[in-house]
PDB file of N, CA and C in Angstrom:
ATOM      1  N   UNK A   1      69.871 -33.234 -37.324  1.00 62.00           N
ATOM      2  CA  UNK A   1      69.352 -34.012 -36.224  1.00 62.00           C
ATOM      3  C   UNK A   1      69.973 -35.399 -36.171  1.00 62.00           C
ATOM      4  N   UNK A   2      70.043 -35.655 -37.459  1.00 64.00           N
ATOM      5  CA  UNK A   2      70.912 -37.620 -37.341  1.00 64.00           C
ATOM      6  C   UNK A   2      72.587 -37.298 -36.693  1.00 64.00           C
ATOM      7  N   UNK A   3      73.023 -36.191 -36.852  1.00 62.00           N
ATOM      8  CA  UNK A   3      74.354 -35.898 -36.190  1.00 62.00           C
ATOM      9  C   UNK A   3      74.257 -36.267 -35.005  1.00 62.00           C
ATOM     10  N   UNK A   4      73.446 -35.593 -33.822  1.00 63.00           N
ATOM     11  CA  UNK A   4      73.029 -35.916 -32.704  1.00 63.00           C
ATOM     12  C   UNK A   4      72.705 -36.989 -32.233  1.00 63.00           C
ATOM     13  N   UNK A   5      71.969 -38.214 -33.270  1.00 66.00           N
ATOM     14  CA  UNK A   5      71.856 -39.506 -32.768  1.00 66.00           C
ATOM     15  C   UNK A   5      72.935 -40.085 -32.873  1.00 66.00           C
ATOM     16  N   UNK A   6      73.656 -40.075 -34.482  1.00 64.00           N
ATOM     17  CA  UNK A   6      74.980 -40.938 -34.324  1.00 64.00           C
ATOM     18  C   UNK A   6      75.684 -40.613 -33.537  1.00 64.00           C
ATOM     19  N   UNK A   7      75.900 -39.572 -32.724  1.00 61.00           N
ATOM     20  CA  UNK A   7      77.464 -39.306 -32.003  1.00 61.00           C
ATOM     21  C   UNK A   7      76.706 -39.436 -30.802  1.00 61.00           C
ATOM     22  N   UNK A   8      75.213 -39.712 -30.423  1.00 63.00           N
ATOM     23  CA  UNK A   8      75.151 -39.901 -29.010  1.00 63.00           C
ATOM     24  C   UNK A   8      75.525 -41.389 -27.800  1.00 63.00           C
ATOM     25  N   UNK A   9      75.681 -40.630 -26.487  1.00 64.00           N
ATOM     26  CA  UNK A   9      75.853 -41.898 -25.713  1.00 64.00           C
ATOM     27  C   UNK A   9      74.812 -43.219 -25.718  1.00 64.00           C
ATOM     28  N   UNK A  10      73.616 -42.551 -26.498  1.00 60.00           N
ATOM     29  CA  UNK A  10      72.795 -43.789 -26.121  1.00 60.00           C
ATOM     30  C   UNK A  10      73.624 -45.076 -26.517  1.00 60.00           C
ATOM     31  N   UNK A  11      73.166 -46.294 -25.834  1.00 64.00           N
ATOM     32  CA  UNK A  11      73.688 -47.695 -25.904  1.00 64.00           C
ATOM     33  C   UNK A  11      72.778 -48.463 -26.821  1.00 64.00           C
ATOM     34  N   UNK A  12      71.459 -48.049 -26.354  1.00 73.00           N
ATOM     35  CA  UNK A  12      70.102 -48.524 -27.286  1.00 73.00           C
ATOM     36  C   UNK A  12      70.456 -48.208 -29.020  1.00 73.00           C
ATOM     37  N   UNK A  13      71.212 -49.356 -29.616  1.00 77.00           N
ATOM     38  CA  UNK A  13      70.910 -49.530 -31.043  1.00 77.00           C
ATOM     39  C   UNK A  13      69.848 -49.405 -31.356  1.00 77.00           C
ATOM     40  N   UNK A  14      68.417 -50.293 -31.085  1.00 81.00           N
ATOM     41  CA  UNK A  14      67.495 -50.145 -31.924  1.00 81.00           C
ATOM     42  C   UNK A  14      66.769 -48.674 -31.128  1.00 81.00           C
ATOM     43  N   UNK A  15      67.424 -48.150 -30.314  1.00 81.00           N
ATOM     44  CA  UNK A  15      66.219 -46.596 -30.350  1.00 81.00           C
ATOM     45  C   UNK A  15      66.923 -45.792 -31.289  1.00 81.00           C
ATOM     46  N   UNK A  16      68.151 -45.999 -31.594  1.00 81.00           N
ATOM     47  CA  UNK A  16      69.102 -45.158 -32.901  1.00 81.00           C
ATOM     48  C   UNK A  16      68.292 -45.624 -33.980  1.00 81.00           C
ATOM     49  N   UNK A  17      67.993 -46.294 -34.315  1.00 84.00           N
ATOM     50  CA  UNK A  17      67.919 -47.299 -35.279  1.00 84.00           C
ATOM     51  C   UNK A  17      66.242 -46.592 -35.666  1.00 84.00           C
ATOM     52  N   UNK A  18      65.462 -46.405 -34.863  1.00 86.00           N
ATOM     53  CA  UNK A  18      63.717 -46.240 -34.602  1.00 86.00           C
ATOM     54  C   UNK A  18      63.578 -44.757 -34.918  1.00 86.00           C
ATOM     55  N   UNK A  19      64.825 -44.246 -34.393  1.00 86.00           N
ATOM     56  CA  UNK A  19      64.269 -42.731 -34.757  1.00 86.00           C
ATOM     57  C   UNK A  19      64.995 -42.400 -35.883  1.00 86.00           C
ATOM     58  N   UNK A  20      66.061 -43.025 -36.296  1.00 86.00           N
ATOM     59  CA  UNK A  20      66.500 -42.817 -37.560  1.00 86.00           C
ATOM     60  C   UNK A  20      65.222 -43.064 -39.024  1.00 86.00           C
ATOM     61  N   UNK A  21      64.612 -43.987 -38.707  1.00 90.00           N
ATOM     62  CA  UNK A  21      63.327 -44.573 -39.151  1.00 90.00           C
ATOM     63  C   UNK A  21      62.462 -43.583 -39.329  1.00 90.00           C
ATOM     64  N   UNK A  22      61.970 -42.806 -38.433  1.00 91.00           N
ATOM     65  CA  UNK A  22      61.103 -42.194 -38.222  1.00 91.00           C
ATOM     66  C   UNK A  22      61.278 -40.987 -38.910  1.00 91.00           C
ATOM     67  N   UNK A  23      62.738 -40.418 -38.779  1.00 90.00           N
ATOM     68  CA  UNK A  23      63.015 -39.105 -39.267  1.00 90.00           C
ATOM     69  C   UNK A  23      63.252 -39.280 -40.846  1.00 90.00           C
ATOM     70  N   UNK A  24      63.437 -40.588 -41.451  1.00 90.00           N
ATOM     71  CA  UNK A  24      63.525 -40.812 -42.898  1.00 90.00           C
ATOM     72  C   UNK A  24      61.898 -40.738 -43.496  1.00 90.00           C
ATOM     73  N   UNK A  25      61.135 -41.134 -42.994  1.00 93.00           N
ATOM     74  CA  UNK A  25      59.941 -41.780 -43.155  1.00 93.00           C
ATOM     75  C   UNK A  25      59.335 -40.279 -43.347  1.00 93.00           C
ATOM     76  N   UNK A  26      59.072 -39.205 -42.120  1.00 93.00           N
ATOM     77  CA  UNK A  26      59.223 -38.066 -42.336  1.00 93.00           C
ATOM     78  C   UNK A  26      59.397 -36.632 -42.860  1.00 93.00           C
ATOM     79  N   UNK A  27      60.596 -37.434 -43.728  1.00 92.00           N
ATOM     80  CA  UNK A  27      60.957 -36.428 -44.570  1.00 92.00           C
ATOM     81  C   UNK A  27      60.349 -36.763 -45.896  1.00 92.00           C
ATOM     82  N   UNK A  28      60.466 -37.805 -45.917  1.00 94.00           N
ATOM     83  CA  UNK A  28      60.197 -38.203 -47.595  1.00 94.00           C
ATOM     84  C   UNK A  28      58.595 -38.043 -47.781  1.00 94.00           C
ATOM     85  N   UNK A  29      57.969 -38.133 -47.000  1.00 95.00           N
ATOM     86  CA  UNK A  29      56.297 -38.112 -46.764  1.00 95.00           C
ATOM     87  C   UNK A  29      56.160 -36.777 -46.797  1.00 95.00           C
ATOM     88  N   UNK A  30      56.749 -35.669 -46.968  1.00 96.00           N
ATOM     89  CA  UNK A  30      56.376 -33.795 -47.041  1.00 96.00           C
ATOM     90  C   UNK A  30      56.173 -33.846 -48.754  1.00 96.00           C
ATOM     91  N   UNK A  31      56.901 -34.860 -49.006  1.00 96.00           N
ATOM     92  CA  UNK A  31      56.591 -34.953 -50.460  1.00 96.00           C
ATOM     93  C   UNK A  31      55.469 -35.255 -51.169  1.00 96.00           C
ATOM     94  N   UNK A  32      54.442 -34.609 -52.078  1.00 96.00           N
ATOM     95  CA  UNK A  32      53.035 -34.866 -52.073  1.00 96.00           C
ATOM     96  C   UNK A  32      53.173 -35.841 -53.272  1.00 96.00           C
ATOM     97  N   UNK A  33      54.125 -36.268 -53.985  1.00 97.00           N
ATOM     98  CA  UNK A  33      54.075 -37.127 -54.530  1.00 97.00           C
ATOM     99  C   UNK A  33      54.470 -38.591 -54.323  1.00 97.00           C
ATOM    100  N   UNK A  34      54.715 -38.614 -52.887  1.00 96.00           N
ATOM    101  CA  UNK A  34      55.096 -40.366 -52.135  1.00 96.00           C
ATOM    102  C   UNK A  34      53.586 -40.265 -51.257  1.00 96.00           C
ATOM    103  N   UNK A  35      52.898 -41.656 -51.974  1.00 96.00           N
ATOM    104  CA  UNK A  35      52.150 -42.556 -50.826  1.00 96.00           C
ATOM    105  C   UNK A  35      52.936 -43.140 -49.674  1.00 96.00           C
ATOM    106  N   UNK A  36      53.392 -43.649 -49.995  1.00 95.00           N
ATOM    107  CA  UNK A  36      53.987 -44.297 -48.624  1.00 95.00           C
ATOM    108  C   UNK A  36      55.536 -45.021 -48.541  1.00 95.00           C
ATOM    109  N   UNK A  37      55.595 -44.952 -47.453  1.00 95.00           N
ATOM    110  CA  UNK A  37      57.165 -45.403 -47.348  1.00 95.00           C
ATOM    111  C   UNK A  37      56.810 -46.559 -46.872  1.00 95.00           C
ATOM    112  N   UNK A  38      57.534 -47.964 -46.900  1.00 94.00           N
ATOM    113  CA  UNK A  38      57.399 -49.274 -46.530  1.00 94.00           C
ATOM    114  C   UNK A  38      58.756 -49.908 -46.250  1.00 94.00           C
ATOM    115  N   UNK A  39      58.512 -50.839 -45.275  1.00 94.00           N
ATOM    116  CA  UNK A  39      60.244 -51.707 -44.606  1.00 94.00           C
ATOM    117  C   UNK A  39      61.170 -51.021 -44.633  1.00 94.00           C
ATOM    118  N   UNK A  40      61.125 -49.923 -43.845  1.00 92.00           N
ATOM    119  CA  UNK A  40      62.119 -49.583 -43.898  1.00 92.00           C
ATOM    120  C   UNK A  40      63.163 -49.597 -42.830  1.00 92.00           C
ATOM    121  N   UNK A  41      64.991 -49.890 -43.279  1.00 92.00           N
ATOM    122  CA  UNK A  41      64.901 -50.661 -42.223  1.00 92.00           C
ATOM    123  C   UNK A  41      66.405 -49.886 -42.189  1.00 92.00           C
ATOM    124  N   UNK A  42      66.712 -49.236 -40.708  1.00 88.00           N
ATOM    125  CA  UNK A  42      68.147 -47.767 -40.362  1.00 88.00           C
ATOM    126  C   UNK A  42      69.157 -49.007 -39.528  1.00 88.00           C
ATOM    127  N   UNK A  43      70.316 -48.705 -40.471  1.00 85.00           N
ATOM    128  CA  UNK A  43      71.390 -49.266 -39.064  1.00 85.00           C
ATOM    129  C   UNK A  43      73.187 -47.949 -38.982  1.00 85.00           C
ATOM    130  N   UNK A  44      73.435 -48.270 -38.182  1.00 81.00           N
ATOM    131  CA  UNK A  44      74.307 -47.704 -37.991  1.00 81.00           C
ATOM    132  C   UNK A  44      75.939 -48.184 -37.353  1.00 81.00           C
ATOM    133  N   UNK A  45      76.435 -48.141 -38.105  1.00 78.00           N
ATOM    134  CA  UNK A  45      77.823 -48.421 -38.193  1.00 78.00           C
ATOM    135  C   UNK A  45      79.065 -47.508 -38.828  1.00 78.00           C
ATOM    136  N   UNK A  46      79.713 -47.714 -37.576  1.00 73.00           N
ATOM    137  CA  UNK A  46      80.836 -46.766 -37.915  1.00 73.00           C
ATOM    138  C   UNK A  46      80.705 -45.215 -37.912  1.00 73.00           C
ATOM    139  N   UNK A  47      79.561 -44.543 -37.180  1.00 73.00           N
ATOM    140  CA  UNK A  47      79.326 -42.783 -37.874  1.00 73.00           C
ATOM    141  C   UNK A  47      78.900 -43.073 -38.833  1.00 73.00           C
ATOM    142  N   UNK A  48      78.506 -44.335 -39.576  1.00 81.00           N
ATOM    143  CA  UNK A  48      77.702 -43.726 -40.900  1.00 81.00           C
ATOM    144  C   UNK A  48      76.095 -44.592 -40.825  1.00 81.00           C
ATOM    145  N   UNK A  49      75.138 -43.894 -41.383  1.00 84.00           N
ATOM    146  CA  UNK A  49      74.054 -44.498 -41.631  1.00 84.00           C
ATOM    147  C   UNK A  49      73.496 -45.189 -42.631  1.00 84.00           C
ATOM    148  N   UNK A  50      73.242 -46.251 -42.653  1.00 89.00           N
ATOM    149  CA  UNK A  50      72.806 -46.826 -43.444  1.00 89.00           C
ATOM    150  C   UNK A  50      70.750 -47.401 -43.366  1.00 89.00           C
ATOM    151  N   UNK A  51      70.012 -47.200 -44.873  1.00 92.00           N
ATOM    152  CA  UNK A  51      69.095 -47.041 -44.757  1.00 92.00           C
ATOM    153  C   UNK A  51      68.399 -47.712 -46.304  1.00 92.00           C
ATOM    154  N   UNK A  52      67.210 -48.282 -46.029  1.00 94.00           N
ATOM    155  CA  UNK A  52      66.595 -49.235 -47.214  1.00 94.00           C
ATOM    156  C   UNK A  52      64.976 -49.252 -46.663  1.00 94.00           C
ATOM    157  N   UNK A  53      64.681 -48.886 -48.019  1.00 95.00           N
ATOM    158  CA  UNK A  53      63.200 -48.779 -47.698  1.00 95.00           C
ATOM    159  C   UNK A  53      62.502 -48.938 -49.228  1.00 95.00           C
ATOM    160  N   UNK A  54      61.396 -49.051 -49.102  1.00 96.00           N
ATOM    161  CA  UNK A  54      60.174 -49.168 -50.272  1.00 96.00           C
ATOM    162  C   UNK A  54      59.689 -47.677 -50.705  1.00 96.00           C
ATOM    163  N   UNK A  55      59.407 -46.994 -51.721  1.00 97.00           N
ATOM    164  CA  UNK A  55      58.514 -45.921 -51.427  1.00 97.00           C
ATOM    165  C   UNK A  55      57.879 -46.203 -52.803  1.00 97.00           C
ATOM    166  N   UNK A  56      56.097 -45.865 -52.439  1.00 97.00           N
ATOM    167  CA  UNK A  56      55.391 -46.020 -53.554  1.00 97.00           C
ATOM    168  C   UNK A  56      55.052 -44.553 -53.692  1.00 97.00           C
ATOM    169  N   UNK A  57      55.656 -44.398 -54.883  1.00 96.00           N
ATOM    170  CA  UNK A  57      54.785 -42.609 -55.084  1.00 96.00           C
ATOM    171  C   UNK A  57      53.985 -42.743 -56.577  1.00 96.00           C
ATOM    172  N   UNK A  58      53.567 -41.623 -56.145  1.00 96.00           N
ATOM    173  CA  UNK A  58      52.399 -41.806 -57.685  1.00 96.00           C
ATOM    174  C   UNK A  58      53.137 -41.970 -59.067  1.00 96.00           C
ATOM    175  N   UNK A  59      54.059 -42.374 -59.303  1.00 96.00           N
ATOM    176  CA  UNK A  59      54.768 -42.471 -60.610  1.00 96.00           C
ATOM    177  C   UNK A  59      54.996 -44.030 -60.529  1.00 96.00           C
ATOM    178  N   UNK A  60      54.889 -44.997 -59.345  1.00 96.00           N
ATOM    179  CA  UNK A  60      55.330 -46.132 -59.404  1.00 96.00           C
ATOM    180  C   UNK A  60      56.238 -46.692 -57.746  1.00 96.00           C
ATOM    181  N   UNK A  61      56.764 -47.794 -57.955  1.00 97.00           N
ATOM    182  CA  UNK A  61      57.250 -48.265 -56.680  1.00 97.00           C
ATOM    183  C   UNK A  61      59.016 -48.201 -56.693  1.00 97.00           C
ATOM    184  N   UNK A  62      59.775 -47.803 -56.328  1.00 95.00           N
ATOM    185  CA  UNK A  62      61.130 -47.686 -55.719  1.00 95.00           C
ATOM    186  C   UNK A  62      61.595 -47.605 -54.720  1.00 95.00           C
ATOM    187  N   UNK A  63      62.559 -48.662 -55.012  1.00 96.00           N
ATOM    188  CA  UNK A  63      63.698 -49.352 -53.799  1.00 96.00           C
ATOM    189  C   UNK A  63      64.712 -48.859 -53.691  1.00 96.00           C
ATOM    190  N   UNK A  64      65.066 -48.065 -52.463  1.00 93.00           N
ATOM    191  CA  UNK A  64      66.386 -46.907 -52.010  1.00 93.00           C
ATOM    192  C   UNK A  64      67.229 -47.653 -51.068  1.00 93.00           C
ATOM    193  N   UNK A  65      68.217 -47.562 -51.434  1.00 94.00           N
ATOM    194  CA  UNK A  65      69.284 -48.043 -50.294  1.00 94.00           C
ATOM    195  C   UNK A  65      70.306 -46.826 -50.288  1.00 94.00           C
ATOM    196  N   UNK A  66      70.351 -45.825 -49.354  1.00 90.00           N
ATOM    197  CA  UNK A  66      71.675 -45.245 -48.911  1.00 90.00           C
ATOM    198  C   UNK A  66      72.228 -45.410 -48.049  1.00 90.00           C
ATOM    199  N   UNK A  67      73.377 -44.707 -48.440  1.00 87.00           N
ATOM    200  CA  UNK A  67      74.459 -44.762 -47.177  1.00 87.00           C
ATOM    201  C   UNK A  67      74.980 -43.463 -46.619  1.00 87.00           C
TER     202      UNK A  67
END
């Protein structure tokens, strides 16, 4: 599905940006061991995505940055 946003015509950065958000947030939350995802914050440059967020899961708190 992120294929489809990066290569689309939209012009709207931050609606790329919102649903990239959404679909990270998403995925990681099917996981019964993450409370919650926090700041998390999608940009996109170049075809590639970039992504940083908080997640507190029941083992403790970690800070993800991919690319």
């Amino acid at each position: 599905e992120l294929e489809n946003i990066i290569g689309s015509q939209f012009e709207d950065e931050e609606y790329k940006e919102a649903t990239i958000e959404h679909y990270f947030r998403d995925a990681l939350l099917i996981n019964p061991y993450i409370k919650s995802v926090d700041e998390i914050k999608a940009s996109v440059e170049d075809e590639k995505v970039k992504v940083s967020c908080i997640v507190d899961t029941k083992y403790g708190v970690i800070y993800i940055n991919v690319e």
